[in-house]
C-alpha angles and dihedrals in degrees: 000000000000116000117217117257108249129203116244090257092051092046095053092040089056087057091053094254114146111216115185138162114237118176111242108250117258094213113160109271096010095105091052091051092048091051091061120100093223136014129210120221093269092051092047090052089051091053092048090049092048092050096041097082092051093056099035090108092057091046091052094044095050100031097245113166105182143038132193135177128245114201115194110181132135088256093055111117111241092012097144093052091047092049091051090053092047092049094062117088108257144154134219128225089223133039113280121213125193121187110185111217101175139004125010139266145163137263125192119207125191124207125211091272091054095253111148127210118193114205130190117230125198139184108304096029114129119192126184110193115194120236112273096022113136113240143153139183125038091167132147103030119114108213124018123162114217116214113205132191095228137037091242095055115099131172 
């Protein structure tokens, strides 16, 4: 039996993944922070604070209590090891949300039959991946806040 060819959006939607476009906030100073190759802890906190208001609705709707920032840039210490971990198919016990602020990257999603669809994400893409959904990738983008459902959850 031939399965219909689905668009990327249809494929991930069938997996329960929410893929939205959210304009990147234009908060004063955010663009300058995002243009940097690396961010110290204080600068990362400033980015998270600047983005927080724009995703407050999602946090409230889904009960997320924390947010952190993943910075993937050639200057990021330990980047190769992190990319190798991300590139392996894996699942999370909680929802995982990625809101791409700058750059672009890839995500791979696997359906129940093992078919993988690799999608390109760009600045302004917001993906909410349900707990237990098989995924891999998330490479190439520079700044992506990770919204987590509990204070202990980190990217």
